[in-house]
PDB file of C-alpha atoms in Angstrom:
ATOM      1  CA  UNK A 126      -8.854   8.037   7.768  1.00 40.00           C
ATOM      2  CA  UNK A 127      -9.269   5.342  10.749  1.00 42.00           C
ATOM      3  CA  UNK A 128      -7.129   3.384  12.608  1.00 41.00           C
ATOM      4  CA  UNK A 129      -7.744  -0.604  12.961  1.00 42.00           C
ATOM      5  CA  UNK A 130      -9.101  -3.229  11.379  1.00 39.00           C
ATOM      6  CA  UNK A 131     -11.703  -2.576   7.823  1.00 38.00           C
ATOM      7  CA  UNK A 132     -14.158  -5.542   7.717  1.00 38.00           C
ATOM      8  CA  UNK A 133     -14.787  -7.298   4.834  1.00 38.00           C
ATOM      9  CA  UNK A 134     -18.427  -5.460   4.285  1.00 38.00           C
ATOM     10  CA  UNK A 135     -16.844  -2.299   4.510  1.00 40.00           C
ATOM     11  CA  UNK A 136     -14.426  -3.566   1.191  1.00 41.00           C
ATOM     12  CA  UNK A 137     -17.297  -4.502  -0.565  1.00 40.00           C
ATOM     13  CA  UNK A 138     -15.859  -7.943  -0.756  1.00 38.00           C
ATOM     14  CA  UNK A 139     -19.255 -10.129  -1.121  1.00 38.00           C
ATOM     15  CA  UNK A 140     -20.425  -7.161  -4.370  1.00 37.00           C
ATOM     16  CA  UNK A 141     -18.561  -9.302  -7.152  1.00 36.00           C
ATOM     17  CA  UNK A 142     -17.753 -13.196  -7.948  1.00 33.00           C
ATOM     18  CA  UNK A 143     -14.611 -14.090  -6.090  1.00 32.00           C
ATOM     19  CA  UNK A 144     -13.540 -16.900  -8.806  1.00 31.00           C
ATOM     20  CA  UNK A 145     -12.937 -16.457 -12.766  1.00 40.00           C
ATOM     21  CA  UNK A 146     -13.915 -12.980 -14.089  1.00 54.00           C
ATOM     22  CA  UNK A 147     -16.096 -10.419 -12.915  1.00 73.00           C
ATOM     23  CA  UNK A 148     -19.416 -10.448 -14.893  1.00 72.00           C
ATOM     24  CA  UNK A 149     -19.785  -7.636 -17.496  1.00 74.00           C
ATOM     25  CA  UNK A 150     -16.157  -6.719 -17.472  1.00 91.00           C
ATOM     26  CA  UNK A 151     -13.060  -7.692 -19.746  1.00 93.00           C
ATOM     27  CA  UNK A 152     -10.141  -6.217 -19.158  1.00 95.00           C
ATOM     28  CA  UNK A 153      -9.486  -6.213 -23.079  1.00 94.00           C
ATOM     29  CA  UNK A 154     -12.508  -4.645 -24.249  1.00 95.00           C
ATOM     30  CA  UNK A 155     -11.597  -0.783 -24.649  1.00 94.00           C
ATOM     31  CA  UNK A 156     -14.714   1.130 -23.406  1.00 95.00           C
ATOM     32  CA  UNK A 157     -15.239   0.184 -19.528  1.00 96.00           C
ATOM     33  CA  UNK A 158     -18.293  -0.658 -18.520  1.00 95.00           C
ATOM     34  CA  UNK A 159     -20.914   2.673 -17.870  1.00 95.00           C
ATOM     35  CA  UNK A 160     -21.860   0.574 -14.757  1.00 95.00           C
ATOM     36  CA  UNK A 161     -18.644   0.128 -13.350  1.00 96.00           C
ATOM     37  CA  UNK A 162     -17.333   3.484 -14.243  1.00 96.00           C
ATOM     38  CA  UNK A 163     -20.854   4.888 -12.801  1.00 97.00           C
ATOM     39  CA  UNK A 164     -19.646   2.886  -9.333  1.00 97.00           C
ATOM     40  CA  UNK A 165     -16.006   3.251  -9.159  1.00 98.00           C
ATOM     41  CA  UNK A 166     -15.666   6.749  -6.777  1.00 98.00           C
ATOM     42  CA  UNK A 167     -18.249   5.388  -4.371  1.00 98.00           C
ATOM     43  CA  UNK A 168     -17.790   1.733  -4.338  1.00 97.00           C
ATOM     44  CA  UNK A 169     -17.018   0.179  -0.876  1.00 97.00           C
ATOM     45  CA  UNK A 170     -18.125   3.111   0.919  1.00 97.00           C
ATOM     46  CA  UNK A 171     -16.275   5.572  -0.226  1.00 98.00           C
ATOM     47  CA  UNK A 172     -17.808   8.587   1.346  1.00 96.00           C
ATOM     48  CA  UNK A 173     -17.441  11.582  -1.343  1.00 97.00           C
ATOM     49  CA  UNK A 174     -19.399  11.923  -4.359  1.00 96.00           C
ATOM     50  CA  UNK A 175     -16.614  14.171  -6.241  1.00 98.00           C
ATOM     51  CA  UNK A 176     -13.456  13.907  -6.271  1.00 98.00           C
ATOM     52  CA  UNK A 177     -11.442  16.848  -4.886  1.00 98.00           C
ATOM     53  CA  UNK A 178     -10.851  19.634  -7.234  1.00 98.00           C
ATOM     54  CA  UNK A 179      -7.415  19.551  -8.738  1.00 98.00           C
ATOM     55  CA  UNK A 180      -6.489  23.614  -7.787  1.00 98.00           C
ATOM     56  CA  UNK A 181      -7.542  22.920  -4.067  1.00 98.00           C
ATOM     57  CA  UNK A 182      -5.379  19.145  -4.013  1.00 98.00           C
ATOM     58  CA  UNK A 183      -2.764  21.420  -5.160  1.00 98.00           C
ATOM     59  CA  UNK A 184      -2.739  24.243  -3.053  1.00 98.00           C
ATOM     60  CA  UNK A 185      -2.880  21.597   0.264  1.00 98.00           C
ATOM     61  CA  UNK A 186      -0.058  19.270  -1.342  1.00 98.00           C
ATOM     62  CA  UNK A 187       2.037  22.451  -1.656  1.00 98.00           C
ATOM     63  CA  UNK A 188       1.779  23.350   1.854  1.00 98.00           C
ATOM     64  CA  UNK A 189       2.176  20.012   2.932  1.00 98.00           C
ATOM     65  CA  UNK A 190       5.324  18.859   1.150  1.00 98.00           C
ATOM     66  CA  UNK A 191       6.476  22.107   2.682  1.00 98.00           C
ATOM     67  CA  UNK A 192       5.977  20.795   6.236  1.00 98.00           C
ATOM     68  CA  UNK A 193       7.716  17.015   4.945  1.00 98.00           C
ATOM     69  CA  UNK A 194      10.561  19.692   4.220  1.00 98.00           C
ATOM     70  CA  UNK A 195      10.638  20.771   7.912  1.00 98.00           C
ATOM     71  CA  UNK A 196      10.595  17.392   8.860  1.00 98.00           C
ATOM     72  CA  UNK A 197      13.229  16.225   7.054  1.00 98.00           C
ATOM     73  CA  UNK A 198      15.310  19.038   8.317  1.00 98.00           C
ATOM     74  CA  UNK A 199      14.751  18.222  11.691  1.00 98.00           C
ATOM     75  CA  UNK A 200      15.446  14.494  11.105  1.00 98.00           C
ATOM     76  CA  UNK A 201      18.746  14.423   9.798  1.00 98.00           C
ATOM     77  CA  UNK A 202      19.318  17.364  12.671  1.00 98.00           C
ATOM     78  CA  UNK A 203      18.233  14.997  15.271  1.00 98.00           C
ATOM     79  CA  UNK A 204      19.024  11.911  14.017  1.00 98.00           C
ATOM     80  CA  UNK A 205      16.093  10.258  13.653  1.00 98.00           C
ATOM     81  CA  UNK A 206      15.110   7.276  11.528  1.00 98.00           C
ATOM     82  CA  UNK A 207      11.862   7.001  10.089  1.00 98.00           C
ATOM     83  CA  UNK A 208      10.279   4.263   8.247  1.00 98.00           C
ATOM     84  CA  UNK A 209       6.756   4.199   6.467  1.00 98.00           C
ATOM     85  CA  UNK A 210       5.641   0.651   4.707  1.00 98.00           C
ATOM     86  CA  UNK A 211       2.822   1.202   2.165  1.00 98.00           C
ATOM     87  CA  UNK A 212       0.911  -1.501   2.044  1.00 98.00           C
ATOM     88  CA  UNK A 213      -2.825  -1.935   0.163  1.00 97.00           C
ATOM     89  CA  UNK A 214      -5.048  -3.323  -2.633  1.00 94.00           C
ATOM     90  CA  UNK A 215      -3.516  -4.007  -6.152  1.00 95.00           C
ATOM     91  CA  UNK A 216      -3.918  -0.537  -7.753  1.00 96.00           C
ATOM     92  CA  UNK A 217      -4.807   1.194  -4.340  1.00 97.00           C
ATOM     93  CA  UNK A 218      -2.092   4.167  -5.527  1.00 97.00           C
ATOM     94  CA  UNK A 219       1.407   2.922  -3.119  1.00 98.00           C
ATOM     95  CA  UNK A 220       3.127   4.176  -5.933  1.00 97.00           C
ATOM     96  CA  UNK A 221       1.883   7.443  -6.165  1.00 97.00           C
ATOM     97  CA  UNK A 222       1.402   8.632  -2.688  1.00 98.00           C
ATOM     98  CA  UNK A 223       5.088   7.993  -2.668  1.00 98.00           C
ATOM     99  CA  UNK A 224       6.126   9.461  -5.494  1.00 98.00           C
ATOM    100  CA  UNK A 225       4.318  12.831  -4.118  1.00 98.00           C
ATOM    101  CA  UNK A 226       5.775  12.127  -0.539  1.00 98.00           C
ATOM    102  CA  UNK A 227       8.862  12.441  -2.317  1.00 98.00           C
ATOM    103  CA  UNK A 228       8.518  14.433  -4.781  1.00 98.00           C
ATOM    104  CA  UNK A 229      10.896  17.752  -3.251  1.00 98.00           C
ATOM    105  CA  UNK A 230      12.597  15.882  -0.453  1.00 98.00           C
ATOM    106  CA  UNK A 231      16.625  15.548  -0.682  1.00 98.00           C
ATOM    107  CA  UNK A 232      17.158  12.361  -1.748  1.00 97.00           C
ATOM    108  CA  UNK A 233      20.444  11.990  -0.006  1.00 97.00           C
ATOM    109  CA  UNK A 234      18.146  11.115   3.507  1.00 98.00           C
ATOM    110  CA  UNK A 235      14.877  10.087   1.801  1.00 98.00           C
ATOM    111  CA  UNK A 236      14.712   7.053  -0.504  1.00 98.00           C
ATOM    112  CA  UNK A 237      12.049   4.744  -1.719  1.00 98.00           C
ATOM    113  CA  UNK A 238      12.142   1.027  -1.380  1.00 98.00           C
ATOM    114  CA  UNK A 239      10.413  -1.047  -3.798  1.00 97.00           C
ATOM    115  CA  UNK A 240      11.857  -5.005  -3.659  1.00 97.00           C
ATOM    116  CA  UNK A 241      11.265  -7.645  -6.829  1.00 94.00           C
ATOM    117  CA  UNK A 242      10.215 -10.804  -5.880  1.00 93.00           C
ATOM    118  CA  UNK A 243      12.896 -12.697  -3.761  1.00 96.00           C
ATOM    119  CA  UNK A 244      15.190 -14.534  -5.003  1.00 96.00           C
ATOM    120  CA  UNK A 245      16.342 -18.116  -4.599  1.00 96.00           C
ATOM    121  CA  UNK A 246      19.281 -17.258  -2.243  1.00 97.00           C
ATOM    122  CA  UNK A 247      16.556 -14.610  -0.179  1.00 97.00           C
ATOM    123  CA  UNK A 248      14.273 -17.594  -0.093  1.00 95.00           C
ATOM    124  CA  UNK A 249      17.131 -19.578   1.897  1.00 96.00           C
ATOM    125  CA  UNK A 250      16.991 -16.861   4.448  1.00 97.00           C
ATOM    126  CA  UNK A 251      15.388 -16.111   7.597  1.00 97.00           C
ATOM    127  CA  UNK A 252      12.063 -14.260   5.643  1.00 98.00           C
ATOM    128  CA  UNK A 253      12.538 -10.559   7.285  1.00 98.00           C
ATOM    129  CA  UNK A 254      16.747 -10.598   6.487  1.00 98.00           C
ATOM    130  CA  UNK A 255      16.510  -9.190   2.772  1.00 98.00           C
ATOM    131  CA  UNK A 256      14.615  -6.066   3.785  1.00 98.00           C
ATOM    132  CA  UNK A 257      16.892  -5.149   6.919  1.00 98.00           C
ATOM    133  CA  UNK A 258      19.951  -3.608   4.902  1.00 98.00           C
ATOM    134  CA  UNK A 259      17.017  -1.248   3.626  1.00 98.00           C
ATOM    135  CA  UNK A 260      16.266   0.197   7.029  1.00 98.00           C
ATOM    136  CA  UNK A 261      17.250   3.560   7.302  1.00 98.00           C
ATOM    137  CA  UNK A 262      20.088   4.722   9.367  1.00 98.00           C
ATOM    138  CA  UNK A 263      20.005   7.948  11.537  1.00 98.00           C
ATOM    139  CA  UNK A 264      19.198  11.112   9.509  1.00 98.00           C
ATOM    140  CA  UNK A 265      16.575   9.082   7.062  1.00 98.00           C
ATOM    141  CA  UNK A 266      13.535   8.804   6.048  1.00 98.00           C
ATOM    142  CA  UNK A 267      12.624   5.451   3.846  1.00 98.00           C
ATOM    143  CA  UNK A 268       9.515   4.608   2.156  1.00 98.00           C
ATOM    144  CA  UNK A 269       8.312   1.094   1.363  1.00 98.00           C
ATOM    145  CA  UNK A 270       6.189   0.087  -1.944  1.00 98.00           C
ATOM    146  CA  UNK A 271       5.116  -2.971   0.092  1.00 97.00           C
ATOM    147  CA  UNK A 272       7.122  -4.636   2.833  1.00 98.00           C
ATOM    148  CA  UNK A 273       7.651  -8.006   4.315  1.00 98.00           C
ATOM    149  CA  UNK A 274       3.753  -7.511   4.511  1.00 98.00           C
ATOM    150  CA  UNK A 275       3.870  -9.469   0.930  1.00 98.00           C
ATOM    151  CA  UNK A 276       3.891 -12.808   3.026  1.00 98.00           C
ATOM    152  CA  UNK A 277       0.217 -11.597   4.640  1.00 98.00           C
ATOM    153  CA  UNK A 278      -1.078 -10.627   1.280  1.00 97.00           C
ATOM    154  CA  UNK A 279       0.104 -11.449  -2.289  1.00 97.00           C
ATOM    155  CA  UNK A 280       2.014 -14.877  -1.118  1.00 97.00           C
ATOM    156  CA  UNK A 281      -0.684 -16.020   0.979  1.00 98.00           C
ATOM    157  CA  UNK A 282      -3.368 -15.343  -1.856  1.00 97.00           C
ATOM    158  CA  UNK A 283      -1.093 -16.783  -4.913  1.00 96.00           C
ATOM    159  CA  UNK A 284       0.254 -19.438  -2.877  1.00 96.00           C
ATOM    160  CA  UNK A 285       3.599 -18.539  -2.720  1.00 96.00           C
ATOM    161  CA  UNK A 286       3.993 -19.530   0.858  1.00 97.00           C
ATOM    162  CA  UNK A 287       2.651 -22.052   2.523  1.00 97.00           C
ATOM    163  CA  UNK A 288       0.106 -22.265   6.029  1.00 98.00           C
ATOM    164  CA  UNK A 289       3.324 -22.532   8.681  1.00 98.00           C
ATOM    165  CA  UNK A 290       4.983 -20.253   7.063  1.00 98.00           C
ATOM    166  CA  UNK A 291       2.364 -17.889   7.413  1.00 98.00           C
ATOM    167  CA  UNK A 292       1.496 -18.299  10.725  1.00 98.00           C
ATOM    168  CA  UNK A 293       5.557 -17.840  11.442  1.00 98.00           C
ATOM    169  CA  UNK A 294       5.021 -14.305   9.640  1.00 98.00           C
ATOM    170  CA  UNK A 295       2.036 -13.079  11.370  1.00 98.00           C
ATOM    171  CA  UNK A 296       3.107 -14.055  15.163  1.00 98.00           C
ATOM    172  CA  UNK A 297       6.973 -12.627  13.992  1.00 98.00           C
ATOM    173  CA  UNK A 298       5.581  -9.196  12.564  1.00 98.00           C
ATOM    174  CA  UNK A 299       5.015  -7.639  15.200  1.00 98.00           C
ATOM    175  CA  UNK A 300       7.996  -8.754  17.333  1.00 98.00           C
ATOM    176  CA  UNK A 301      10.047  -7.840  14.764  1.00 98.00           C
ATOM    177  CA  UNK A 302       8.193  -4.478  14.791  1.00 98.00           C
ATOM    178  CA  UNK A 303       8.506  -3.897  18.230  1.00 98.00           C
ATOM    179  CA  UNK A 304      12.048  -4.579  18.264  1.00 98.00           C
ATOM    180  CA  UNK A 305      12.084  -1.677  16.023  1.00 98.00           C
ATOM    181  CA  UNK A 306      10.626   0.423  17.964  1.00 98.00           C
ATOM    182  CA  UNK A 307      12.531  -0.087  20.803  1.00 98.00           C
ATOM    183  CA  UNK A 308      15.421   0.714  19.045  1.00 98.00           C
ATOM    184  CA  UNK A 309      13.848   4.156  18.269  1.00 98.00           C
ATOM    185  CA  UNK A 310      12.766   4.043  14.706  1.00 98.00           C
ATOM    186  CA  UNK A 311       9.742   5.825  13.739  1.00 98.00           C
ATOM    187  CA  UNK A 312       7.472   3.095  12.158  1.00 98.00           C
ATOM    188  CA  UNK A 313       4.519   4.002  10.456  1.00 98.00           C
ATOM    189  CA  UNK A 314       1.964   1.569   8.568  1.00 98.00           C
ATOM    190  CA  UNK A 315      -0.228   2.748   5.996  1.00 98.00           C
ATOM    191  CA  UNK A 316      -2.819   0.482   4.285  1.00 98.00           C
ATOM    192  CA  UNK A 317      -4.679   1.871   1.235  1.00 98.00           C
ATOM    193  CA  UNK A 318      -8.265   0.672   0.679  1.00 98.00           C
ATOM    194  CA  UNK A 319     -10.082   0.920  -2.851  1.00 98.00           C
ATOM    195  CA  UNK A 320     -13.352  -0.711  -3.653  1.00 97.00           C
ATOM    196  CA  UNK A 321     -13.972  -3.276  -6.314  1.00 97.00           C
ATOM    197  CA  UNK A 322     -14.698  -1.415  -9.155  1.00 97.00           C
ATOM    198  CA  UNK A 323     -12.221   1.189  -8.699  1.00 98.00           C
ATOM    199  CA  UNK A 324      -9.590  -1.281  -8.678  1.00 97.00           C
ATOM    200  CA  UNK A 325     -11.258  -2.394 -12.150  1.00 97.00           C
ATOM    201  CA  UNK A 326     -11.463   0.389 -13.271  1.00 97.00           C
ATOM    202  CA  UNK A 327      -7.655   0.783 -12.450  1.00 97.00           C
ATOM    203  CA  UNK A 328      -6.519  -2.088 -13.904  1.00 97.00           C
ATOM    204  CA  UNK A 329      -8.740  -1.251 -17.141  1.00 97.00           C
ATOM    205  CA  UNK A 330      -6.902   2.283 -17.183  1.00 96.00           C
ATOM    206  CA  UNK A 331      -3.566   0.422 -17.026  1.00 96.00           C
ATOM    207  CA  UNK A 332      -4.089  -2.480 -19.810  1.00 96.00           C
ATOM    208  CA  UNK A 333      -5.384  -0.107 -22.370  1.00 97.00           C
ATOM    209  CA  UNK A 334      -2.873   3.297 -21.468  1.00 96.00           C
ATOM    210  CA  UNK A 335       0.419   2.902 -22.831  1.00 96.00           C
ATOM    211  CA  UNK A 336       2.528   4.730 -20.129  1.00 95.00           C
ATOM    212  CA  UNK A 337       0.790   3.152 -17.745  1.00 95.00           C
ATOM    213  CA  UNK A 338       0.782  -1.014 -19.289  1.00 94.00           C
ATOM    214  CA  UNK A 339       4.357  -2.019 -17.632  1.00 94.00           C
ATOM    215  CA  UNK A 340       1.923  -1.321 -14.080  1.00 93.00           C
ATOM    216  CA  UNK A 341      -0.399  -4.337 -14.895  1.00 95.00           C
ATOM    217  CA  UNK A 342       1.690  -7.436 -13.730  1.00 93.00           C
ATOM    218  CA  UNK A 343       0.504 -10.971 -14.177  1.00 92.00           C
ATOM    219  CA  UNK A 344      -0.279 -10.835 -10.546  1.00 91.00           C
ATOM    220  CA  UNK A 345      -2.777  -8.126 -11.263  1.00 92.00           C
ATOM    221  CA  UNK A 346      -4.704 -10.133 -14.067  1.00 92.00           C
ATOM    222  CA  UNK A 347      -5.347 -13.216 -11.382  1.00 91.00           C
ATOM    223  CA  UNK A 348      -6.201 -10.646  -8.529  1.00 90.00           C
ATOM    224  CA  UNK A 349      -9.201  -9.885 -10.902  1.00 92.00           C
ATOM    225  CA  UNK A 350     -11.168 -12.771  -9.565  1.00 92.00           C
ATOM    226  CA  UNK A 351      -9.764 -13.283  -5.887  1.00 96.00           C
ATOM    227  CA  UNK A 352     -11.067 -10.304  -3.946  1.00 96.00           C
ATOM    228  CA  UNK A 353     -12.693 -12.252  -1.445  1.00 97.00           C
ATOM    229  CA  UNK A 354      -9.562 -13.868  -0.746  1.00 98.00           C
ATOM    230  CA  UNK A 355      -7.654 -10.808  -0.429  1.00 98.00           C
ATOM    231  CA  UNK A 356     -10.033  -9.768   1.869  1.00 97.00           C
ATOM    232  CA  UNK A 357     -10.142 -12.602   4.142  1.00 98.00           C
ATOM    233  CA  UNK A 358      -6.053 -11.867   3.955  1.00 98.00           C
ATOM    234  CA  UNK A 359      -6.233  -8.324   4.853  1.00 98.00           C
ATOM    235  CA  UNK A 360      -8.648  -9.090   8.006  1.00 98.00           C
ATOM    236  CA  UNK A 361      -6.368 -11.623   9.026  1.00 98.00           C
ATOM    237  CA  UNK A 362      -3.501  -9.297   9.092  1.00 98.00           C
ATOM    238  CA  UNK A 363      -4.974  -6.374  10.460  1.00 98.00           C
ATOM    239  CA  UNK A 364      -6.317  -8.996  13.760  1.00 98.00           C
ATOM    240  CA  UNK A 365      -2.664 -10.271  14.275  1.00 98.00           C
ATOM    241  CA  UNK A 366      -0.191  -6.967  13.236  1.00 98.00           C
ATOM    242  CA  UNK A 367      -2.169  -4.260  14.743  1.00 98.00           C
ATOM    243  CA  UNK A 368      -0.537  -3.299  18.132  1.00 98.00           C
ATOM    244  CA  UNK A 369      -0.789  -0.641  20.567  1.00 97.00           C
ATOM    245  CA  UNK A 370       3.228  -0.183  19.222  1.00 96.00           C
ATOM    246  CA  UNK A 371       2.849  -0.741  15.722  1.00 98.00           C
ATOM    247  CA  UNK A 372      -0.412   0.164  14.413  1.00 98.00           C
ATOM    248  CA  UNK A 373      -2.463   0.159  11.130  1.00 98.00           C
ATOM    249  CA  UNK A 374      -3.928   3.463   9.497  1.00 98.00           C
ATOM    250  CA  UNK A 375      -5.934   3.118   6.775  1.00 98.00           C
ATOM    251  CA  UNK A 376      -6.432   5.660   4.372  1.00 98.00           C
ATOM    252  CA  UNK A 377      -9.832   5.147   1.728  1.00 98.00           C
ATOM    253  CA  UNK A 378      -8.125   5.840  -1.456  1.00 98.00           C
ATOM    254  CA  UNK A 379     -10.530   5.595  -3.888  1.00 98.00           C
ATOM    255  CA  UNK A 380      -9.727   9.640  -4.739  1.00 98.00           C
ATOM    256  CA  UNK A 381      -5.715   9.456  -5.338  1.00 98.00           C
ATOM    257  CA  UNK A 382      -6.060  12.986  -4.832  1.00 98.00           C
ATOM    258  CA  UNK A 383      -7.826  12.904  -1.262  1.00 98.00           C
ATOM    259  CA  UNK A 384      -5.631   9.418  -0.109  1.00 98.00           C
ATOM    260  CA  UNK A 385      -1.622  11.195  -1.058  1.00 98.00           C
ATOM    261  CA  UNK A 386      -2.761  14.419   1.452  1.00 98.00           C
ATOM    262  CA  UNK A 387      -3.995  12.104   3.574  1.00 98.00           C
ATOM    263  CA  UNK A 388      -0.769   9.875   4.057  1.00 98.00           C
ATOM    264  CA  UNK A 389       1.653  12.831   4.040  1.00 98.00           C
ATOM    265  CA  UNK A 390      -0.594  14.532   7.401  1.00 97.00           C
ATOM    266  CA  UNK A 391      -0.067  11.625   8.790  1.00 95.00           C
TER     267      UNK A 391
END
């Protein structure tokens, strides 16, 4: 885990073409590739060469989610409000750190946010109104699947937003943040990093397993050939939105396992 800004070598962002497909994969082709499933655990970096053994990841999750039990207690005893935005690659595993986060918490004072794409009455409004109702009042704990951070990322990439509009989200974030803060909420920023051909390898698992298909959006499919750009995004963030108040941690997720312990210690 380390705090800050990831550069784009670190991502592995210059390994694969940024435009069309990626040579020698197709998502609709059954059978991976033996080269990218050879790559996938240690691709951008990634510094294990196994992934943790399932009876250890459960023994530490156990005793883990026991302490998120503790906390919780002494949240809605104090009154506290804590908020944790999720934020990462397409297929970096948001979902199921959460899912584990929440897995034995009460959900009467822990929830889990997860917002569709705005709609046209949200688009008429100031950009960070539709996800203030979802704050959490004192006593709770709420998780975001992705945040107003989707202006930085997804709309910036896809074109969703435009370049004023961006540049009014990443000088706002952090004001908005601190303000926050201030007010005594407990905010906490997670970013999950994958490498390339995990993420293909990912998206592969999701076309061609049936429980997992409704996963792979649209979205997902043109993401396959803009990694550089996504890159270029995240650095961009990371340079204006980390603060001394508000800061980044990011968490190397290319082990699920590994990445969930890793968000609930912090």
């Amino acid at each position: 885990m380390a705090r800050g800004k990831k550069s784009s070598k670190d991502e592995g962002g210059d390994q694969a073409p940024a435009t069309g497909g990626v040579k020698g994969f197709d998502i609709d082709q059954p059978k991976l590739p033996a080269a990218i499933e050879a790559a996938a655990l240690g691709s951008g970096g990634y510094p294990y060469e196994e992934k943790l053994p399932r009876k250890d990841y459960e023994s530490e999750l156990e005793a883990l989610q026991i302490e998120l039990l503790k906390l919780q207690a002494h949240v809605k005893a104090a009154g506290c409000r804590i908020v944790v935005l999720f934020e990462g690659r397409d297929a970096a595993g948001k979902g199921g750190c959460i899912a584990r986060f929440m897995q034995h918490l009460n959900p009467r004072h822990a929830r889990s946010v997860a917002l569709a794409r705005p709609t046209e009455f949200e688009q008429g409004q100031w950009y960070f109104q539709r996800y203030v109702p979802h704050l959490p009042s004192r006593g709770e704990i709420v998780l975001f699947d992705r945040s107003w951070y989707n202006r930085a990322g997804v709309e910036r990439v896809m074109g969703f937003c435009n370049e004023d509009q961006l540049a009014d989200f990443l000088r706002e974030a952090p004001e908005f943040e601190g303000m926050l803060v201030r007010d005594g909420v407990y905010l906490f920023k997670v970013f999950l990093t994958i490498g390339r051909e995990t993420q293909l390898k990912r998206f592969h698992e999701r076309r061609h397993d049936p429980l997992k298909r409704w996963k792979l959006t649209d979205i997902d499919i043109a993401a396959i050939g803009k990694w550089s750009d996504y890159t270029r995004a995240q650095d961009d963030m990371f340079r204006f939105t980390h603060t001394v108040t508000t800061p980044w941690t990011v968490v190397r997720a290319n082990d699920q396992r590994r990445a969930r312990l890793e968000c609930i210690r912090l």
